[in-house]
């Protein structure tokens, strides 16, 4: 992946997360519990299970990102963000239009019975935190800060790669959840 100007990258990621958050606020939050918990017609996850899966990633990555900000000094950010080959690989896998399906890792599989209102509220809150972190990242060099990944903590990705992965993964599952929205509510 070619280097991308850090400000352009952050603005792009912020816009994409705002779209996902707006879907949660304007659509998911207004659905009844039965609609939120109804499994997909294809046997896949319900809307709430999609969001709970994303929340499990937020539960892992958001504290790690905050810790990285706490342990690194803000300063001159790199003009360009350069993805590592592994970070780019993970991001490309998660893009909604990749056309590939993957099994979730055991610790990220949502439970079948969930408090739908709490899951949606947590998802919205996490997206707001992520937007705050993206704004904060403008003051840091996203090429030098490394974050351990949730599925293999001994592997660390650049902060810019983590943000790109999280956004692509969020878009993927918000689109999956959106396919479960009933036509008439």
PDB file of C-alpha atoms in Angstrom:
ATOM      1  CA  UNK A   1       0.000   0.000   0.000  1.00  0.00           C
ATOM      2  CA  UNK A   2       1.271   3.425  -0.901  1.00  0.00           C
ATOM      3  CA  UNK A   3       1.958   5.901   1.896  1.00  0.00           C
ATOM      4  CA  UNK A   4      -0.981   8.209   2.532  1.00  0.00           C
ATOM      5  CA  UNK A   5      -0.897  11.693   4.018  1.00  0.00           C
ATOM      6  CA  UNK A   6      -1.757  11.347   7.698  1.00  0.00           C
ATOM      7  CA  UNK A   7      -4.383  14.119   7.726  1.00  0.00           C
ATOM      8  CA  UNK A   8      -6.144  12.672   4.665  1.00  0.00           C
ATOM      9  CA  UNK A   9      -6.095   9.190   6.208  1.00  0.00           C
ATOM     10  CA  UNK A  10      -7.547  10.406   9.503  1.00  0.00           C
ATOM     11  CA  UNK A  11     -10.269  12.430   7.784  1.00  0.00           C
ATOM     12  CA  UNK A  12     -11.194   9.412   5.653  1.00  0.00           C
ATOM     13  CA  UNK A  13     -11.333   7.092   8.670  1.00  0.00           C
ATOM     14  CA  UNK A  14     -13.350   9.612  10.685  1.00  0.00           C
ATOM     15  CA  UNK A  15     -15.924   9.968   7.894  1.00  0.00           C
ATOM     16  CA  UNK A  16     -16.285   6.201   7.603  1.00  0.00           C
ATOM     17  CA  UNK A  17     -16.738   5.730  11.361  1.00  0.00           C
ATOM     18  CA  UNK A  18     -19.234   8.613  11.488  1.00  0.00           C
ATOM     19  CA  UNK A  19     -21.282   6.790   8.824  1.00  0.00           C
ATOM     20  CA  UNK A  20     -21.282   3.606  10.926  1.00  0.00           C
ATOM     21  CA  UNK A  21     -22.172   5.514  14.094  1.00  0.00           C
ATOM     22  CA  UNK A  22     -25.014   7.313  12.280  1.00  0.00           C
ATOM     23  CA  UNK A  23     -26.408   3.943  11.165  1.00  0.00           C
ATOM     24  CA  UNK A  24     -26.397   2.796  14.788  1.00  0.00           C
ATOM     25  CA  UNK A  25     -28.022   5.992  16.070  1.00  0.00           C
ATOM     26  CA  UNK A  26     -30.571   6.464  13.301  1.00  0.00           C
ATOM     27  CA  UNK A  27     -31.500   2.854  12.564  1.00  0.00           C
ATOM     28  CA  UNK A  28     -30.289   0.188  15.006  1.00  0.00           C
ATOM     29  CA  UNK A  29     -31.081   2.211  18.123  1.00  0.00           C
ATOM     30  CA  UNK A  30     -34.683   2.643  16.938  1.00  0.00           C
ATOM     31  CA  UNK A  31     -35.426  -1.015  16.203  1.00  0.00           C
ATOM     32  CA  UNK A  32     -37.399  -3.154  18.604  1.00  0.00           C
ATOM     33  CA  UNK A  33     -35.689  -5.901  20.574  1.00  0.00           C
ATOM     34  CA  UNK A  34     -37.121  -8.705  18.426  1.00  0.00           C
ATOM     35  CA  UNK A  35     -35.686  -7.135  15.252  1.00  0.00           C
ATOM     36  CA  UNK A  36     -32.292  -6.589  16.864  1.00  0.00           C
ATOM     37  CA  UNK A  37     -32.102 -10.192  18.095  1.00  0.00           C
ATOM     38  CA  UNK A  38     -33.508 -11.883  14.981  1.00  0.00           C
ATOM     39  CA  UNK A  39     -30.855 -14.052  13.295  1.00  0.00           C
ATOM     40  CA  UNK A  40     -30.057 -13.430   9.661  1.00  0.00           C
ATOM     41  CA  UNK A  41     -32.190 -15.219   7.060  1.00  0.00           C
ATOM     42  CA  UNK A  42     -28.990 -16.937   5.930  1.00  0.00           C
ATOM     43  CA  UNK A  43     -28.294 -18.290   9.409  1.00  0.00           C
ATOM     44  CA  UNK A  44     -25.762 -15.597  10.252  1.00  0.00           C
ATOM     45  CA  UNK A  45     -25.572 -13.262  13.199  1.00  0.00           C
ATOM     46  CA  UNK A  46     -28.342 -10.949  14.313  1.00  0.00           C
ATOM     47  CA  UNK A  47     -27.849  -7.174  14.289  1.00  0.00           C
ATOM     48  CA  UNK A  48     -26.937  -7.204  17.971  1.00  0.00           C
ATOM     49  CA  UNK A  49     -24.505 -10.094  17.533  1.00  0.00           C
ATOM     50  CA  UNK A  50     -22.714  -8.157  14.767  1.00  0.00           C
ATOM     51  CA  UNK A  51     -22.418  -5.142  17.068  1.00  0.00           C
ATOM     52  CA  UNK A  52     -21.393  -7.253  20.073  1.00  0.00           C
ATOM     53  CA  UNK A  53     -18.637  -8.811  17.960  1.00  0.00           C
ATOM     54  CA  UNK A  54     -17.393  -5.306  17.136  1.00  0.00           C
ATOM     55  CA  UNK A  55     -17.684  -4.293  20.795  1.00  0.00           C
ATOM     56  CA  UNK A  56     -15.372  -7.156  21.746  1.00  0.00           C
ATOM     57  CA  UNK A  57     -12.728  -5.681  19.440  1.00  0.00           C
ATOM     58  CA  UNK A  58     -13.349  -2.224  20.890  1.00  0.00           C
ATOM     59  CA  UNK A  59     -12.983  -3.662  24.397  1.00  0.00           C
ATOM     60  CA  UNK A  60      -9.528  -4.846  23.405  1.00  0.00           C
ATOM     61  CA  UNK A  61      -8.193  -2.111  21.121  1.00  0.00           C
ATOM     62  CA  UNK A  62      -9.535   1.101  22.657  1.00  0.00           C
ATOM     63  CA  UNK A  63      -7.708   0.660  26.007  1.00  0.00           C
ATOM     64  CA  UNK A  64      -4.540  -0.346  24.134  1.00  0.00           C
ATOM     65  CA  UNK A  65      -4.742   2.776  21.982  1.00  0.00           C
ATOM     66  CA  UNK A  66      -5.301   4.948  25.074  1.00  0.00           C
ATOM     67  CA  UNK A  67      -2.306   3.312  26.764  1.00  0.00           C
ATOM     68  CA  UNK A  68      -0.193   4.027  23.680  1.00  0.00           C
ATOM     69  CA  UNK A  69      -1.193   7.694  23.810  1.00  0.00           C
ATOM     70  CA  UNK A  70      -0.396   7.768  27.545  1.00  0.00           C
ATOM     71  CA  UNK A  71       3.073   6.278  27.054  1.00  0.00           C
ATOM     72  CA  UNK A  72       4.123   8.281  23.980  1.00  0.00           C
ATOM     73  CA  UNK A  73       4.679  11.987  23.804  1.00  0.00           C
ATOM     74  CA  UNK A  74       2.698  13.971  21.270  1.00  0.00           C
ATOM     75  CA  UNK A  75       4.910  15.783  18.862  1.00  0.00           C
ATOM     76  CA  UNK A  76       5.537  16.068  15.190  1.00  0.00           C
ATOM     77  CA  UNK A  77       3.386  13.490  13.428  1.00  0.00           C
ATOM     78  CA  UNK A  78       4.729  11.752  10.358  1.00  0.00           C
ATOM     79  CA  UNK A  79       3.505  13.467   7.228  1.00  0.00           C
ATOM     80  CA  UNK A  80       2.669  10.115   5.626  1.00  0.00           C
ATOM     81  CA  UNK A  81       1.354   6.921   7.177  1.00  0.00           C
ATOM     82  CA  UNK A  82       3.037   3.839   5.794  1.00  0.00           C
ATOM     83  CA  UNK A  83       1.281   0.513   6.284  1.00  0.00           C
ATOM     84  CA  UNK A  84       3.285  -2.583   7.035  1.00  0.00           C
ATOM     85  CA  UNK A  85       2.670  -5.561   4.768  1.00  0.00           C
ATOM     86  CA  UNK A  86       0.921  -7.369   7.649  1.00  0.00           C
ATOM     87  CA  UNK A  87      -1.210  -4.367   8.589  1.00  0.00           C
ATOM     88  CA  UNK A  88      -2.210  -3.915   4.970  1.00  0.00           C
ATOM     89  CA  UNK A  89      -2.993  -7.639   4.692  1.00  0.00           C
ATOM     90  CA  UNK A  90      -5.302  -7.595   7.751  1.00  0.00           C
ATOM     91  CA  UNK A  91      -7.032  -4.423   6.558  1.00  0.00           C
ATOM     92  CA  UNK A  92      -7.607  -5.814   3.059  1.00  0.00           C
ATOM     93  CA  UNK A  93      -9.079  -9.009   4.543  1.00  0.00           C
ATOM     94  CA  UNK A  94     -11.645  -7.000   6.483  1.00  0.00           C
ATOM     95  CA  UNK A  95     -12.802  -4.633   3.768  1.00  0.00           C
ATOM     96  CA  UNK A  96     -16.535  -5.177   3.214  1.00  0.00           C
ATOM     97  CA  UNK A  97     -16.088  -5.718  -0.509  1.00  0.00           C
ATOM     98  CA  UNK A  98     -13.360  -8.361  -0.113  1.00  0.00           C
ATOM     99  CA  UNK A  99     -16.040 -10.974  -0.807  1.00  0.00           C
ATOM    100  CA  UNK A 100     -14.531 -13.413   1.665  1.00  0.00           C
ATOM    101  CA  UNK A 101     -16.091 -14.834   4.819  1.00  0.00           C
ATOM    102  CA  UNK A 102     -14.095 -15.667   7.921  1.00  0.00           C
ATOM    103  CA  UNK A 103     -14.808 -17.492  11.134  1.00  0.00           C
ATOM    104  CA  UNK A 104     -14.579 -15.267  14.192  1.00  0.00           C
ATOM    105  CA  UNK A 105     -11.949 -16.117  16.764  1.00  0.00           C
ATOM    106  CA  UNK A 106     -13.423 -17.793  19.823  1.00  0.00           C
ATOM    107  CA  UNK A 107     -13.041 -14.823  22.160  1.00  0.00           C
ATOM    108  CA  UNK A 108     -14.806 -12.581  19.628  1.00  0.00           C
ATOM    109  CA  UNK A 109     -17.835 -14.806  19.000  1.00  0.00           C
ATOM    110  CA  UNK A 110     -20.963 -13.055  20.322  1.00  0.00           C
ATOM    111  CA  UNK A 111     -23.301 -14.776  22.731  1.00  0.00           C
ATOM    112  CA  UNK A 112     -26.732 -15.802  21.433  1.00  0.00           C
ATOM    113  CA  UNK A 113     -28.585 -13.950  24.216  1.00  0.00           C
ATOM    114  CA  UNK A 114     -27.683 -10.315  24.622  1.00  0.00           C
ATOM    115  CA  UNK A 115     -29.121  -7.135  26.098  1.00  0.00           C
ATOM    116  CA  UNK A 116     -29.824  -5.443  22.769  1.00  0.00           C
ATOM    117  CA  UNK A 117     -30.142  -1.886  24.117  1.00  0.00           C
ATOM    118  CA  UNK A 118     -26.878  -2.180  26.060  1.00  0.00           C
ATOM    119  CA  UNK A 119     -25.009  -3.622  23.068  1.00  0.00           C
ATOM    120  CA  UNK A 120     -26.183  -0.834  20.738  1.00  0.00           C
ATOM    121  CA  UNK A 121     -25.354   1.833  23.353  1.00  0.00           C
ATOM    122  CA  UNK A 122     -21.874   0.371  23.875  1.00  0.00           C
ATOM    123  CA  UNK A 123     -21.277   0.282  20.127  1.00  0.00           C
ATOM    124  CA  UNK A 124     -22.224   3.955  19.751  1.00  0.00           C
ATOM    125  CA  UNK A 125     -20.051   4.904  22.724  1.00  0.00           C
ATOM    126  CA  UNK A 126     -17.073   3.007  21.317  1.00  0.00           C
ATOM    127  CA  UNK A 127     -17.423   4.714  17.931  1.00  0.00           C
ATOM    128  CA  UNK A 128     -17.395   8.096  19.673  1.00  0.00           C
ATOM    129  CA  UNK A 129     -14.241   7.102  21.557  1.00  0.00           C
ATOM    130  CA  UNK A 130     -12.648   5.910  18.313  1.00  0.00           C
ATOM    131  CA  UNK A 131     -13.455   9.269  16.689  1.00  0.00           C
ATOM    132  CA  UNK A 132     -11.793  11.012  19.640  1.00  0.00           C
ATOM    133  CA  UNK A 133      -8.710   8.819  19.276  1.00  0.00           C
ATOM    134  CA  UNK A 134      -8.506   9.499  15.547  1.00  0.00           C
ATOM    135  CA  UNK A 135      -8.555  13.227  16.286  1.00  0.00           C
ATOM    136  CA  UNK A 136      -5.910  12.767  18.978  1.00  0.00           C
ATOM    137  CA  UNK A 137      -3.742  10.764  16.546  1.00  0.00           C
ATOM    138  CA  UNK A 138      -3.143  13.945  14.531  1.00  0.00           C
ATOM    139  CA  UNK A 139      -0.562  14.858  17.189  1.00  0.00           C
ATOM    140  CA  UNK A 140       1.312  11.528  17.077  1.00  0.00           C
ATOM    141  CA  UNK A 141       3.513   9.628  14.660  1.00  0.00           C
ATOM    142  CA  UNK A 142       1.274   6.690  13.746  1.00  0.00           C
ATOM    143  CA  UNK A 143       4.243   4.920  12.143  1.00  0.00           C
ATOM    144  CA  UNK A 144       6.186   4.553  15.391  1.00  0.00           C
ATOM    145  CA  UNK A 145       3.447   3.608  17.883  1.00  0.00           C
ATOM    146  CA  UNK A 146       2.809  -0.140  17.921  1.00  0.00           C
ATOM    147  CA  UNK A 147      -0.236  -1.980  19.272  1.00  0.00           C
ATOM    148  CA  UNK A 148      -0.476  -5.716  20.008  1.00  0.00           C
ATOM    149  CA  UNK A 149      -3.217  -7.414  18.020  1.00  0.00           C
ATOM    150  CA  UNK A 150      -6.054  -9.169  19.843  1.00  0.00           C
ATOM    151  CA  UNK A 151      -5.646 -12.596  18.265  1.00  0.00           C
ATOM    152  CA  UNK A 152      -1.872 -12.825  18.798  1.00  0.00           C
ATOM    153  CA  UNK A 153      -0.545 -10.264  21.316  1.00  0.00           C
ATOM    154  CA  UNK A 154       3.071 -11.005  20.360  1.00  0.00           C
ATOM    155  CA  UNK A 155       2.331  -9.419  16.954  1.00  0.00           C
ATOM    156  CA  UNK A 156       2.312  -5.628  16.943  1.00  0.00           C
ATOM    157  CA  UNK A 157       0.956  -3.358  14.240  1.00  0.00           C
ATOM    158  CA  UNK A 158       1.546   0.310  13.642  1.00  0.00           C
ATOM    159  CA  UNK A 159      -1.165   2.548  15.070  1.00  0.00           C
ATOM    160  CA  UNK A 160      -2.127   3.658  11.552  1.00  0.00           C
ATOM    161  CA  UNK A 161      -2.656   0.008  10.570  1.00  0.00           C
ATOM    162  CA  UNK A 162      -4.731  -0.661  13.692  1.00  0.00           C
ATOM    163  CA  UNK A 163      -7.005   2.286  12.889  1.00  0.00           C
ATOM    164  CA  UNK A 164      -7.411   1.147   9.285  1.00  0.00           C
ATOM    165  CA  UNK A 165      -8.174  -2.430  10.357  1.00  0.00           C
ATOM    166  CA  UNK A 166     -10.708  -1.317  12.980  1.00  0.00           C
ATOM    167  CA  UNK A 167     -12.553   0.906  10.521  1.00  0.00           C
ATOM    168  CA  UNK A 168     -12.661  -1.731   7.769  1.00  0.00           C
ATOM    169  CA  UNK A 169     -13.805  -4.363  10.276  1.00  0.00           C
ATOM    170  CA  UNK A 170     -16.487  -2.031  11.635  1.00  0.00           C
ATOM    171  CA  UNK A 171     -17.780  -1.236   8.164  1.00  0.00           C
ATOM    172  CA  UNK A 172     -17.874  -4.927   7.296  1.00  0.00           C
ATOM    173  CA  UNK A 173     -20.061  -5.879  10.258  1.00  0.00           C
ATOM    174  CA  UNK A 174     -22.244  -2.762  10.207  1.00  0.00           C
ATOM    175  CA  UNK A 175     -23.087  -3.631   6.604  1.00  0.00           C
ATOM    176  CA  UNK A 176     -23.773  -7.211   7.713  1.00  0.00           C
ATOM    177  CA  UNK A 177     -26.083  -5.901  10.458  1.00  0.00           C
ATOM    178  CA  UNK A 178     -27.745  -3.502   8.031  1.00  0.00           C
ATOM    179  CA  UNK A 179     -28.745  -6.445   5.804  1.00  0.00           C
ATOM    180  CA  UNK A 180     -30.786  -7.738   8.775  1.00  0.00           C
ATOM    181  CA  UNK A 181     -32.825  -4.561   9.185  1.00  0.00           C
ATOM    182  CA  UNK A 182     -36.474  -5.412   8.516  1.00  0.00           C
ATOM    183  CA  UNK A 183     -38.019  -3.594   5.584  1.00  0.00           C
ATOM    184  CA  UNK A 184     -41.021  -2.625   7.671  1.00  0.00           C
ATOM    185  CA  UNK A 185     -40.604  -2.017  11.367  1.00  0.00           C
TER     186      UNK A 185
END
